[in-house]
Short mmCIF file of C-alpha atoms in Angstrom, two decimals:
data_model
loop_
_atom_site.label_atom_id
_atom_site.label_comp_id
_atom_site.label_asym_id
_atom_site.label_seq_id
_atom_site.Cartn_x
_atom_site.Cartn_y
_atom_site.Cartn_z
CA UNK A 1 72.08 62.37 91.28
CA UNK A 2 72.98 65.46 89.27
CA UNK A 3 75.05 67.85 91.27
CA UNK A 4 74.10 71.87 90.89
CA UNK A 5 77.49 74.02 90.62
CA UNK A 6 77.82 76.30 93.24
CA UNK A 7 79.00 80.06 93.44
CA UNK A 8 82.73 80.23 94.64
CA UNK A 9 83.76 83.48 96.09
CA UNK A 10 87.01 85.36 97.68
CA UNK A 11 85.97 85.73 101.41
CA UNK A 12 89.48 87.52 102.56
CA UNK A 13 93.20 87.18 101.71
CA UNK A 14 96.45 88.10 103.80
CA UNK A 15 99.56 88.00 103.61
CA UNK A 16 103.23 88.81 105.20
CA UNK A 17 105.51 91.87 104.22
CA UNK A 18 107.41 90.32 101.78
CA UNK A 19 111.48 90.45 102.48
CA UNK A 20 114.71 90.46 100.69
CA UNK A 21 116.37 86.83 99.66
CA UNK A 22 119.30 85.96 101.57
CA UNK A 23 121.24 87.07 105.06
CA UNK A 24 120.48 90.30 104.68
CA UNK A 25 116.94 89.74 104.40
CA UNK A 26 114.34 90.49 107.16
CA UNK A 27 113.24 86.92 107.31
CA UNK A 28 116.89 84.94 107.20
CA UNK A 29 116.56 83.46 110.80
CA UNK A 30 112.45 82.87 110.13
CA UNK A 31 111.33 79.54 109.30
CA UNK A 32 108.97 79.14 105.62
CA UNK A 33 106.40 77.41 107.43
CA UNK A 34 105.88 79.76 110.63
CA UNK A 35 105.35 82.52 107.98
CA UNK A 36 102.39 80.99 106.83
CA UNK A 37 100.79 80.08 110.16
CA UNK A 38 101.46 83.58 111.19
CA UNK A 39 98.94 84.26 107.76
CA UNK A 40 96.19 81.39 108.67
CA UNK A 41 96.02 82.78 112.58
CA UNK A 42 95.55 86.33 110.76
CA UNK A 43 92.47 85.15 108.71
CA UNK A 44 90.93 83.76 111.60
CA UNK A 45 91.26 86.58 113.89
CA UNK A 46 89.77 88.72 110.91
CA UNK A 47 87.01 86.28 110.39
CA UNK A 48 85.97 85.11 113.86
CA UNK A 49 82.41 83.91 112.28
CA UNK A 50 84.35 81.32 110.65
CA UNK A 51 84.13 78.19 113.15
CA UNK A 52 88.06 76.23 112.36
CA UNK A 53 86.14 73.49 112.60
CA UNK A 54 84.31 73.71 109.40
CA UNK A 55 87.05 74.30 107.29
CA UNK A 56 87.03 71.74 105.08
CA UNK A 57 90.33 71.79 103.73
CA UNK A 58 93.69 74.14 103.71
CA UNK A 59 96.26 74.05 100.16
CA UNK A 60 99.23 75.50 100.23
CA UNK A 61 102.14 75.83 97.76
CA UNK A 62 105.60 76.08 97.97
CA UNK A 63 108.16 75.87 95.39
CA UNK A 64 110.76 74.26 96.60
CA UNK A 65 109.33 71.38 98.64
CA UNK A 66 112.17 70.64 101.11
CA UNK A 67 113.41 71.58 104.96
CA UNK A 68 110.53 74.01 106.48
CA UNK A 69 108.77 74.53 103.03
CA UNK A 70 108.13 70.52 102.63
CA UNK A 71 105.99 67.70 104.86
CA UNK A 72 102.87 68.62 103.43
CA UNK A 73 102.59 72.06 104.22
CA UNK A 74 98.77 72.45 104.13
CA UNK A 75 98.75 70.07 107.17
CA UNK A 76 101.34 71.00 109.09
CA UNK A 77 100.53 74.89 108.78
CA UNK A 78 96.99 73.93 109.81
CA UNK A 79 98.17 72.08 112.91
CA UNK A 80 100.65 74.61 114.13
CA UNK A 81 98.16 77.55 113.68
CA UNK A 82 95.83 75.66 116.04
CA UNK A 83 93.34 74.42 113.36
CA UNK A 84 92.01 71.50 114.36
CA UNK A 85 93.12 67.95 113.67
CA UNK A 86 90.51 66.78 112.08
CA UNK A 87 90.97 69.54 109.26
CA UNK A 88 92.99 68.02 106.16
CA UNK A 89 95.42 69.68 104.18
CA UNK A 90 98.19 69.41 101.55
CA UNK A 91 101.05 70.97 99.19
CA UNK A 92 100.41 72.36 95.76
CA UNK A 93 103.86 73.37 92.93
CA UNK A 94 102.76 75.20 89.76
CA UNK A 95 106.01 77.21 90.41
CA UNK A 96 105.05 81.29 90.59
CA UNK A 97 101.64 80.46 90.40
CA UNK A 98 101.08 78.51 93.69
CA UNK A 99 99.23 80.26 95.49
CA UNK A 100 96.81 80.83 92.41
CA UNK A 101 96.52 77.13 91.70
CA UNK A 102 95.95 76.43 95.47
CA UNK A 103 92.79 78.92 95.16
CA UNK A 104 91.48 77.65 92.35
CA UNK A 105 91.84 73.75 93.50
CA UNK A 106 90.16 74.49 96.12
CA UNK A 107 87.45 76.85 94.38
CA UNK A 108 86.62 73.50 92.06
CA UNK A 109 85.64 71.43 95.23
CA UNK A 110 83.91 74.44 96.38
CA UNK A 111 82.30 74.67 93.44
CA UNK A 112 81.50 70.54 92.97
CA UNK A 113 80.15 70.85 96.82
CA UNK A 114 82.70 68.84 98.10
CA UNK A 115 84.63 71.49 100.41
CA UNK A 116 82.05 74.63 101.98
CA UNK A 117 85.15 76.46 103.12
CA UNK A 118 88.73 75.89 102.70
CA UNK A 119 91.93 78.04 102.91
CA UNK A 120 94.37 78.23 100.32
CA UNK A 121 97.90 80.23 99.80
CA UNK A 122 101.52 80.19 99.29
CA UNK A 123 105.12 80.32 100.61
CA UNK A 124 108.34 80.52 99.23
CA UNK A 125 111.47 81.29 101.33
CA UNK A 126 114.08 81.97 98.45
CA UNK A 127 116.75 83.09 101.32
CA UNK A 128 116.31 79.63 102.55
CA UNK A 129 115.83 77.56 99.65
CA UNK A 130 116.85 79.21 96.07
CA UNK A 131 115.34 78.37 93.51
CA UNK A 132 116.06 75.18 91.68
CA UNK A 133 117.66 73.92 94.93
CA UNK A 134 118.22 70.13 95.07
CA UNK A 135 116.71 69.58 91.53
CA UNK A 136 117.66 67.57 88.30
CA UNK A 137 116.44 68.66 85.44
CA UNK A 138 116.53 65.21 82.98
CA UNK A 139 119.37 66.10 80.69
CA UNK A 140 116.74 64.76 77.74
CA UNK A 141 115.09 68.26 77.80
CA UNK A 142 118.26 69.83 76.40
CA UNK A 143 119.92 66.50 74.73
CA UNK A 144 116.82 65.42 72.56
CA UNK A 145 115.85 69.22 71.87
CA UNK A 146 112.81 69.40 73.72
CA UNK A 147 113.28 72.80 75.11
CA UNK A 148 115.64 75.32 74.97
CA UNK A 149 118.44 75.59 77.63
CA UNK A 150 117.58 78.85 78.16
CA UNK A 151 114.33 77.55 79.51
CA UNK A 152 115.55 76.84 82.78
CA UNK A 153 117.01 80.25 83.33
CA UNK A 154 113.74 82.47 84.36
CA UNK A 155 116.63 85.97 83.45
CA UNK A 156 117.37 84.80 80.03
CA UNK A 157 113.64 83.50 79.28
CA UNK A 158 112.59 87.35 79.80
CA UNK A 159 115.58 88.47 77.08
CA UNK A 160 114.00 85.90 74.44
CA UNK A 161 110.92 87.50 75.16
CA UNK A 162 112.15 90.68 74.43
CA UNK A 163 113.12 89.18 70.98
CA UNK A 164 109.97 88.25 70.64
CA UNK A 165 108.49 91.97 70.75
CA UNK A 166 111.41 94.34 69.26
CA UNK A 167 109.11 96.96 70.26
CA UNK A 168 109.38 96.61 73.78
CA UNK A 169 112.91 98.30 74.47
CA UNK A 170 115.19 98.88 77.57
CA UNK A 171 113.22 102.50 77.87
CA UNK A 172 109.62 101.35 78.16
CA UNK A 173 110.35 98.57 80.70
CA UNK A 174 111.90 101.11 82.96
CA UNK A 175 109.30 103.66 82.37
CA UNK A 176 107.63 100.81 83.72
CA UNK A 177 109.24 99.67 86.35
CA UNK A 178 109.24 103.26 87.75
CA UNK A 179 105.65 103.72 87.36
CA UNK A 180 105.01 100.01 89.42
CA UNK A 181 107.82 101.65 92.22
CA UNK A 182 105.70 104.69 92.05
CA UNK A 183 102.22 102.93 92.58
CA UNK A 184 103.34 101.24 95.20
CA UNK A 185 104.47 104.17 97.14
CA UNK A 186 101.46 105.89 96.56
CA UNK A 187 99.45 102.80 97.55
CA UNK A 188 101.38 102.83 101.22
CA UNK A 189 101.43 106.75 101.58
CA UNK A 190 97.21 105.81 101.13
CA UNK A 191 96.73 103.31 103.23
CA UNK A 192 95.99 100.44 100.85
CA UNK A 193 98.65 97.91 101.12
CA UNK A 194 99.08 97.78 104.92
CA UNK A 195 94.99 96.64 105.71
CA UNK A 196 96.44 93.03 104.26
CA UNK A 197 99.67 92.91 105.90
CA UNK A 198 100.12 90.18 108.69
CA UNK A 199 102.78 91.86 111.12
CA UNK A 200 105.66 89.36 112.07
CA UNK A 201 108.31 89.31 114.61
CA UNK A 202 111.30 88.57 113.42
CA UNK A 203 115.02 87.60 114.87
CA UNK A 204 118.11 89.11 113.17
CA UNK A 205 121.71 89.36 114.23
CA UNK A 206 123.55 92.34 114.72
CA UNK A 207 126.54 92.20 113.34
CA UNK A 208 128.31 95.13 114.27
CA UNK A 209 127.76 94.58 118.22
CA UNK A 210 127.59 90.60 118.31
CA UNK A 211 123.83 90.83 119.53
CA UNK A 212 120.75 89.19 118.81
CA UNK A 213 117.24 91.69 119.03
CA UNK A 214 113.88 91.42 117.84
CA UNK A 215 111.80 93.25 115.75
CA UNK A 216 108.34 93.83 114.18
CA UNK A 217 107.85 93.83 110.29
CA UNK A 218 104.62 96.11 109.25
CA UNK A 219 106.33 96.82 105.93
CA UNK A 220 107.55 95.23 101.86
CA UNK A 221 111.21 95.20 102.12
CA UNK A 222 112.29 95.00 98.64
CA UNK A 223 110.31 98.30 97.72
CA UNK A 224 112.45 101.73 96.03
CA UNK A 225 110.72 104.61 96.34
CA UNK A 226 112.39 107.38 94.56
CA UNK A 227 113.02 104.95 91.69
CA UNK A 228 114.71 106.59 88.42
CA UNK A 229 114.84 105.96 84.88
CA UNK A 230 118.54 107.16 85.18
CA UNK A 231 119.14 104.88 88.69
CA UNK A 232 117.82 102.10 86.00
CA UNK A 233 119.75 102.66 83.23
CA UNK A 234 123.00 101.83 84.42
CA UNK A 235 122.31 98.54 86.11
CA UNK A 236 123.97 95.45 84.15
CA UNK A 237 122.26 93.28 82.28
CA UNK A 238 123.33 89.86 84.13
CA UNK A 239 121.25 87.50 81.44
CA UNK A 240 122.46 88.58 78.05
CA UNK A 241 125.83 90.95 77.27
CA UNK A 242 123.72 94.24 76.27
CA UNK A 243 120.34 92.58 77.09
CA UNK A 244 117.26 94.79 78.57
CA UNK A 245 116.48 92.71 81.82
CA UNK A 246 117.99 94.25 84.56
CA UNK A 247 117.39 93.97 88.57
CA UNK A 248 115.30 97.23 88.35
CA UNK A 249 113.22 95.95 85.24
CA UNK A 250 112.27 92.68 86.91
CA UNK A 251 111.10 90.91 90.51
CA UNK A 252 113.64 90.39 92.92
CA UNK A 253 114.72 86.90 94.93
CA UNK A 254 112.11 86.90 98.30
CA UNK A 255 110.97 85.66 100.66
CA UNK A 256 107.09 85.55 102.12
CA UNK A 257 103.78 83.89 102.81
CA UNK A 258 100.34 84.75 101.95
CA UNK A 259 96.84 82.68 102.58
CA UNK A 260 92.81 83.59 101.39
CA UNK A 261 89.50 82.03 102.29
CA UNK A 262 87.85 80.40 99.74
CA UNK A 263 83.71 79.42 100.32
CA UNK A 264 80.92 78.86 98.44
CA UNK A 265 78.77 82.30 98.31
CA UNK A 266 75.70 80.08 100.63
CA UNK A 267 78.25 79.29 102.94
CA UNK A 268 79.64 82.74 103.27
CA UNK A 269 76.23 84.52 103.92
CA UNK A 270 75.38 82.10 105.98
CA UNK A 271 77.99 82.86 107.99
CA UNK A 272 78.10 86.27 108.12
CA UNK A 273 81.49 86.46 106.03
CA UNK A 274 82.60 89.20 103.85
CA UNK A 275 82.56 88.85 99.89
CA UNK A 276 84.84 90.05 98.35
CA UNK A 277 84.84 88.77 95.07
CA UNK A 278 83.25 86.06 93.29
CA UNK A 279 84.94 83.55 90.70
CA UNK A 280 84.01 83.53 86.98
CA UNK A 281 86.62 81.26 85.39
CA UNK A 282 90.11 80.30 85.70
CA UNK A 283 92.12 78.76 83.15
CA UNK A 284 96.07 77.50 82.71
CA UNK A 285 97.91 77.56 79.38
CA UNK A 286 101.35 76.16 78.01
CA UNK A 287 103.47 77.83 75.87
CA UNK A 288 107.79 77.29 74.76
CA UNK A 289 109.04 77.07 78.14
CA UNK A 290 112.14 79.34 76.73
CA UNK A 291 109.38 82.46 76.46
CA UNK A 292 107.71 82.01 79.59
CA UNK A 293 106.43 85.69 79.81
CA UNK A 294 104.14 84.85 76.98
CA UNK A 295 101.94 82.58 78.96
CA UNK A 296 99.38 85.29 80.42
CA UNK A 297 98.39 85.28 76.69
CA UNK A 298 96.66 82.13 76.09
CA UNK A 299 95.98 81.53 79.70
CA UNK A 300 93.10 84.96 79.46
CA UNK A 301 92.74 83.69 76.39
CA UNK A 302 90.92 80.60 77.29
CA UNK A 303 89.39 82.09 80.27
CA UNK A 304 87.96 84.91 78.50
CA UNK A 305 86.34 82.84 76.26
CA UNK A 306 84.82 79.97 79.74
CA UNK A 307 83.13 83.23 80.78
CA UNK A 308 81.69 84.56 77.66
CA UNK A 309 83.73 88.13 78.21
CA UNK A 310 86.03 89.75 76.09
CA UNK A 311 89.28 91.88 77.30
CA UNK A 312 87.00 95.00 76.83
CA UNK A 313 84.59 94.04 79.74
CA UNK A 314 87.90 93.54 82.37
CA UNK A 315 87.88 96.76 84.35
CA UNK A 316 90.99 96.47 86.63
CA UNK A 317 94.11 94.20 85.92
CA UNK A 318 96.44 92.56 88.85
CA UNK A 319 99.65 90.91 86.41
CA UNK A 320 102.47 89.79 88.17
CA UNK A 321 105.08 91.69 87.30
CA UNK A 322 108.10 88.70 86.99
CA UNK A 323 109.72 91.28 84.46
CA UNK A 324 108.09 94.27 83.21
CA UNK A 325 108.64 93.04 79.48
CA UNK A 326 106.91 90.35 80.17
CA UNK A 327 103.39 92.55 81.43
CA UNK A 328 104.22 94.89 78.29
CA UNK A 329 103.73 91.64 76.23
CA UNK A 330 100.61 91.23 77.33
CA UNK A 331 99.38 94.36 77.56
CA UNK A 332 100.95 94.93 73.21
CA UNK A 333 99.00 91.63 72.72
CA UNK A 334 95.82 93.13 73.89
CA UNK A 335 96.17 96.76 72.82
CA UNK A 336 96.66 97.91 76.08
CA UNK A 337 98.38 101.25 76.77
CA UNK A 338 101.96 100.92 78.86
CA UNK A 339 100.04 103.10 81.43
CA UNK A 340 96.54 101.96 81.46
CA UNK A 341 94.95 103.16 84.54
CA UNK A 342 93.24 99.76 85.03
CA UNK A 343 96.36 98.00 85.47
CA UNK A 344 98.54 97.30 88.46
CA UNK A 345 96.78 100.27 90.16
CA UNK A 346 98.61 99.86 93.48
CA UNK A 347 101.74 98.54 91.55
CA UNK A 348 103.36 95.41 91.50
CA UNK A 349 105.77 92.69 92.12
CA UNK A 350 108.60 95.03 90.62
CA UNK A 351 108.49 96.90 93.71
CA UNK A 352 106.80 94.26 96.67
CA UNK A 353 108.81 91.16 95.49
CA UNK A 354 107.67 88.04 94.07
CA UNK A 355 108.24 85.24 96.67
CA UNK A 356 107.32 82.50 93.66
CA UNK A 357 104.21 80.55 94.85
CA UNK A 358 102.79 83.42 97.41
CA UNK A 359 102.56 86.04 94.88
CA UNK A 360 99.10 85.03 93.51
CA UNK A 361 97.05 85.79 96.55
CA UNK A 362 98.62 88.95 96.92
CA UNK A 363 97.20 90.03 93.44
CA UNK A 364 94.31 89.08 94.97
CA UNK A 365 93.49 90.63 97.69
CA UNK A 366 94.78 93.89 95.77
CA UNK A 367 92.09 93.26 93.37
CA UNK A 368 89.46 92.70 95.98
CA UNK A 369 90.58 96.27 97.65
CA UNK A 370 90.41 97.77 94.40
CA UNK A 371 86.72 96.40 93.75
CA UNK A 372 85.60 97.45 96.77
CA UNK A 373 86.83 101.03 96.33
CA UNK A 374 85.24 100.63 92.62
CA UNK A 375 81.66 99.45 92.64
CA UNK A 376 81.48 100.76 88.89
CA UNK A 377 83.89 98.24 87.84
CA UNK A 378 82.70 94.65 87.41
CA UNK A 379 85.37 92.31 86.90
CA UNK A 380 88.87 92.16 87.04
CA UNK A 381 91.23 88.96 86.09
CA UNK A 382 94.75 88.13 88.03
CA UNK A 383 96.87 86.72 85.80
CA UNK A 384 100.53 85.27 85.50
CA UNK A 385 103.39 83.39 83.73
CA UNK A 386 104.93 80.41 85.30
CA UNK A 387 108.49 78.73 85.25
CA UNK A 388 108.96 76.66 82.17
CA UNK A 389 106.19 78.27 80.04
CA UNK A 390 102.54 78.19 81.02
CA UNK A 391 100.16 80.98 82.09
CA UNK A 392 97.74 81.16 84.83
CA UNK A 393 94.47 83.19 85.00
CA UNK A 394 91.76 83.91 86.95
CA UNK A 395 88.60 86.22 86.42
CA UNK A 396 86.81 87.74 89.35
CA UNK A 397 83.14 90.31 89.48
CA UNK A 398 82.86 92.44 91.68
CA UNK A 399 80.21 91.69 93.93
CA UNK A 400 79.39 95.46 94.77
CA UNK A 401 78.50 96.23 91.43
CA UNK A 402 76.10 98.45 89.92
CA UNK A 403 75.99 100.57 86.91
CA UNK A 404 75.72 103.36 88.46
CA UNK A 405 79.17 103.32 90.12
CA UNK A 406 77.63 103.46 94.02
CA UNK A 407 77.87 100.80 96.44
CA UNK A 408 74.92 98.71 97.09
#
């Protein structure tokens, strides 16, 4: 019997604060999987229509699959946030885009009418578990030529982009990098950032009096207001002797968790759950693994062209922001201005961090805020590049839309 595809929409994302790699970091004595319980128990106290019982399935991804970000996180995180046992689960690794791959895995059996409801999201603990930790790259990638050994360096991937685009110089990605720090200040002093953030208590150790305390984390760590092109251009370049890619040009090492609800539009209304945006198309791309950045490219490429659209009918932009040259490639590619107001309007991962597979919910539910706030504006993509050269893409419409820019 011919099955009918079904309307997959955004119901709600969350996520943590996200926090600084290492012992310094907010989240050094907090374990990668309790941040993403903390997350799921968040949806469902925000969503207390949604029975746990009819969720059909929970995805999550996590980079580096070992100690408290491994054992098939999607069913332990389900079972320690109280879901119950009879709800499946399991782990997702595209890398940085996770989280997006998780929601759009799910959004297919949504979509095929196998799954109603299912939560989907991300963690990576970088203090914890670096990346690349216990891996072995087969020395045949390098010894027979297949890619570059720069490919496996994320730092030096960015510099061959910038070779790529000699346009694209040290200046512009710190003018851009300040404007993201910027946004995202303005986006807290506003109010938009925090209505997503899961608070979490956290342990830390005072070193200067021996003593242990607690404390409550409403807040991105890695974030620098006050940001200046001059603060920037002294920095080294660690990648490349003279190179552009600096730590003020690109996404830090962090940690953090993040989780959405992911339904079939029926099943939402039926349920008296919010809809926040509603899926289009999604579409992955490869590319040389030693240019990375590019992979937004073809990725919106190919999903432009699934939905029938064109860049000129996207409205608002959410691009992860791994290194600013690698957002300037795509926005050269496209003919988009440095400072296009419909990009990155609350800033991005230059200032909040990019904990690897999380980050793709979070340009989520920044997009959803952003459509709600925007009813004139009917769709928006989040895109991404991902660790040894692919893209990742995803279209949303705004399901408040109406031409005449008022809320229905």
């Amino acid at each position: 019997m011919p099955r009918t595809v079904r309307d997959v929409v955004f119901v709600d994302g969350v996520r943590t604060p996200f926090g600084k790699a290492g012992p310094k970091g907010i989240y050094h004595e907090t374990r990668a999987d309790d941040l993403v319980v903390k997350a799921i128990r968040e949806l469902l106290r925000r969503n207390p229509d949604l029975d746990p019982k009819k969720i059909d399935e929970v995805a999550i991804a996590a980079t580096t699959q070992i100690g408290d970000q491994g054992l098939t996180l999607g069913r332990t995180a389900g079972i320690l946030a109280g879901l119950p046992q009879s709800v499946p689960g399991y782990s997702i690794d595209r890398m940085c885009a996770g989280a997006l791959t998780a929601v759009t895995a799910v959004a297919g059996g949504v979509a095929f009418g196998a799954y109603d409801v299912a939560l989907a999201g991300g963690v990576e603990h970088m203090g914890r578990h670096p990346m690349g930790e216990g891996v072995d790259p087969n020395p045949r990638f390098v010894s027979e030529k297949l890619v570059d050994e720069s490919a496996l360096f994320m730092g030096m991937t960015a510099e061959n982009l910038h070779d790529r685009y000699p346009t694209i110089t040290k200046l512009r990605t710190d003018e851009y990098a300040v404007r993201s720090q910027e946004k995202a200040a303005k986006a807290y002093a506003d109010g938009k950032i925090q209505q997503d953030l899961v608070p979490i208590s956290v342990r830390n150790t005072n070193e200067a009096v021996g003593e242990t305390g607690w404390g409550l984390v409403t807040s991105d760590e890695p974030m620098r207001p006050g940001t200046t092109l001059e603060n920037l251009a002294g920095l080294k370049t660690p990648f490349r002797t003279h190179g552009k890619v600096t730590a003020g040009n690109a996404a830090g090492l962090n940690d953090g968790a993040t989780a959405a609800i992911i339904a079939s539009e029926d099943f939402a209304r039926e349920n008296n759950l919010p809809v926040k945006m509603r899926l289009v198309s999604y579409s992955f791309a490869g590319v040389e693994p030693e240019v990375m950045g590019y992979g937004p490219i073809p990725a919106t490429e190919k999903a432009l062209a699934q939905a029938g659209l064109s860049i000129e009918d996207i409205g608002l932009f959410e691009i992860n922001e791994a290194f600013a040259v690698q957002v300037l490639a795509f926005l050269e590619h496209y003919g988009i201005a440095d400072d296009d107001a419909r990009v990155n309007q609350y800033g991005g991962a230059i200032a909040f961090g990019h904990p690897l597979a999380s980050s793709g919910v979070r340009l989520m539910t920044q997009l959803a805020r952003q459509f709600e706030e925007q009813p004139h504006v009917r769709y928006g993509l989040t895109t991404m590049c991902v660790g040894f050269g692919m893209g990742a893409t995803v279209i949303w419409e705004n399901p408040n839309f109406n031409a005449e820019g008022d809320s229905k």
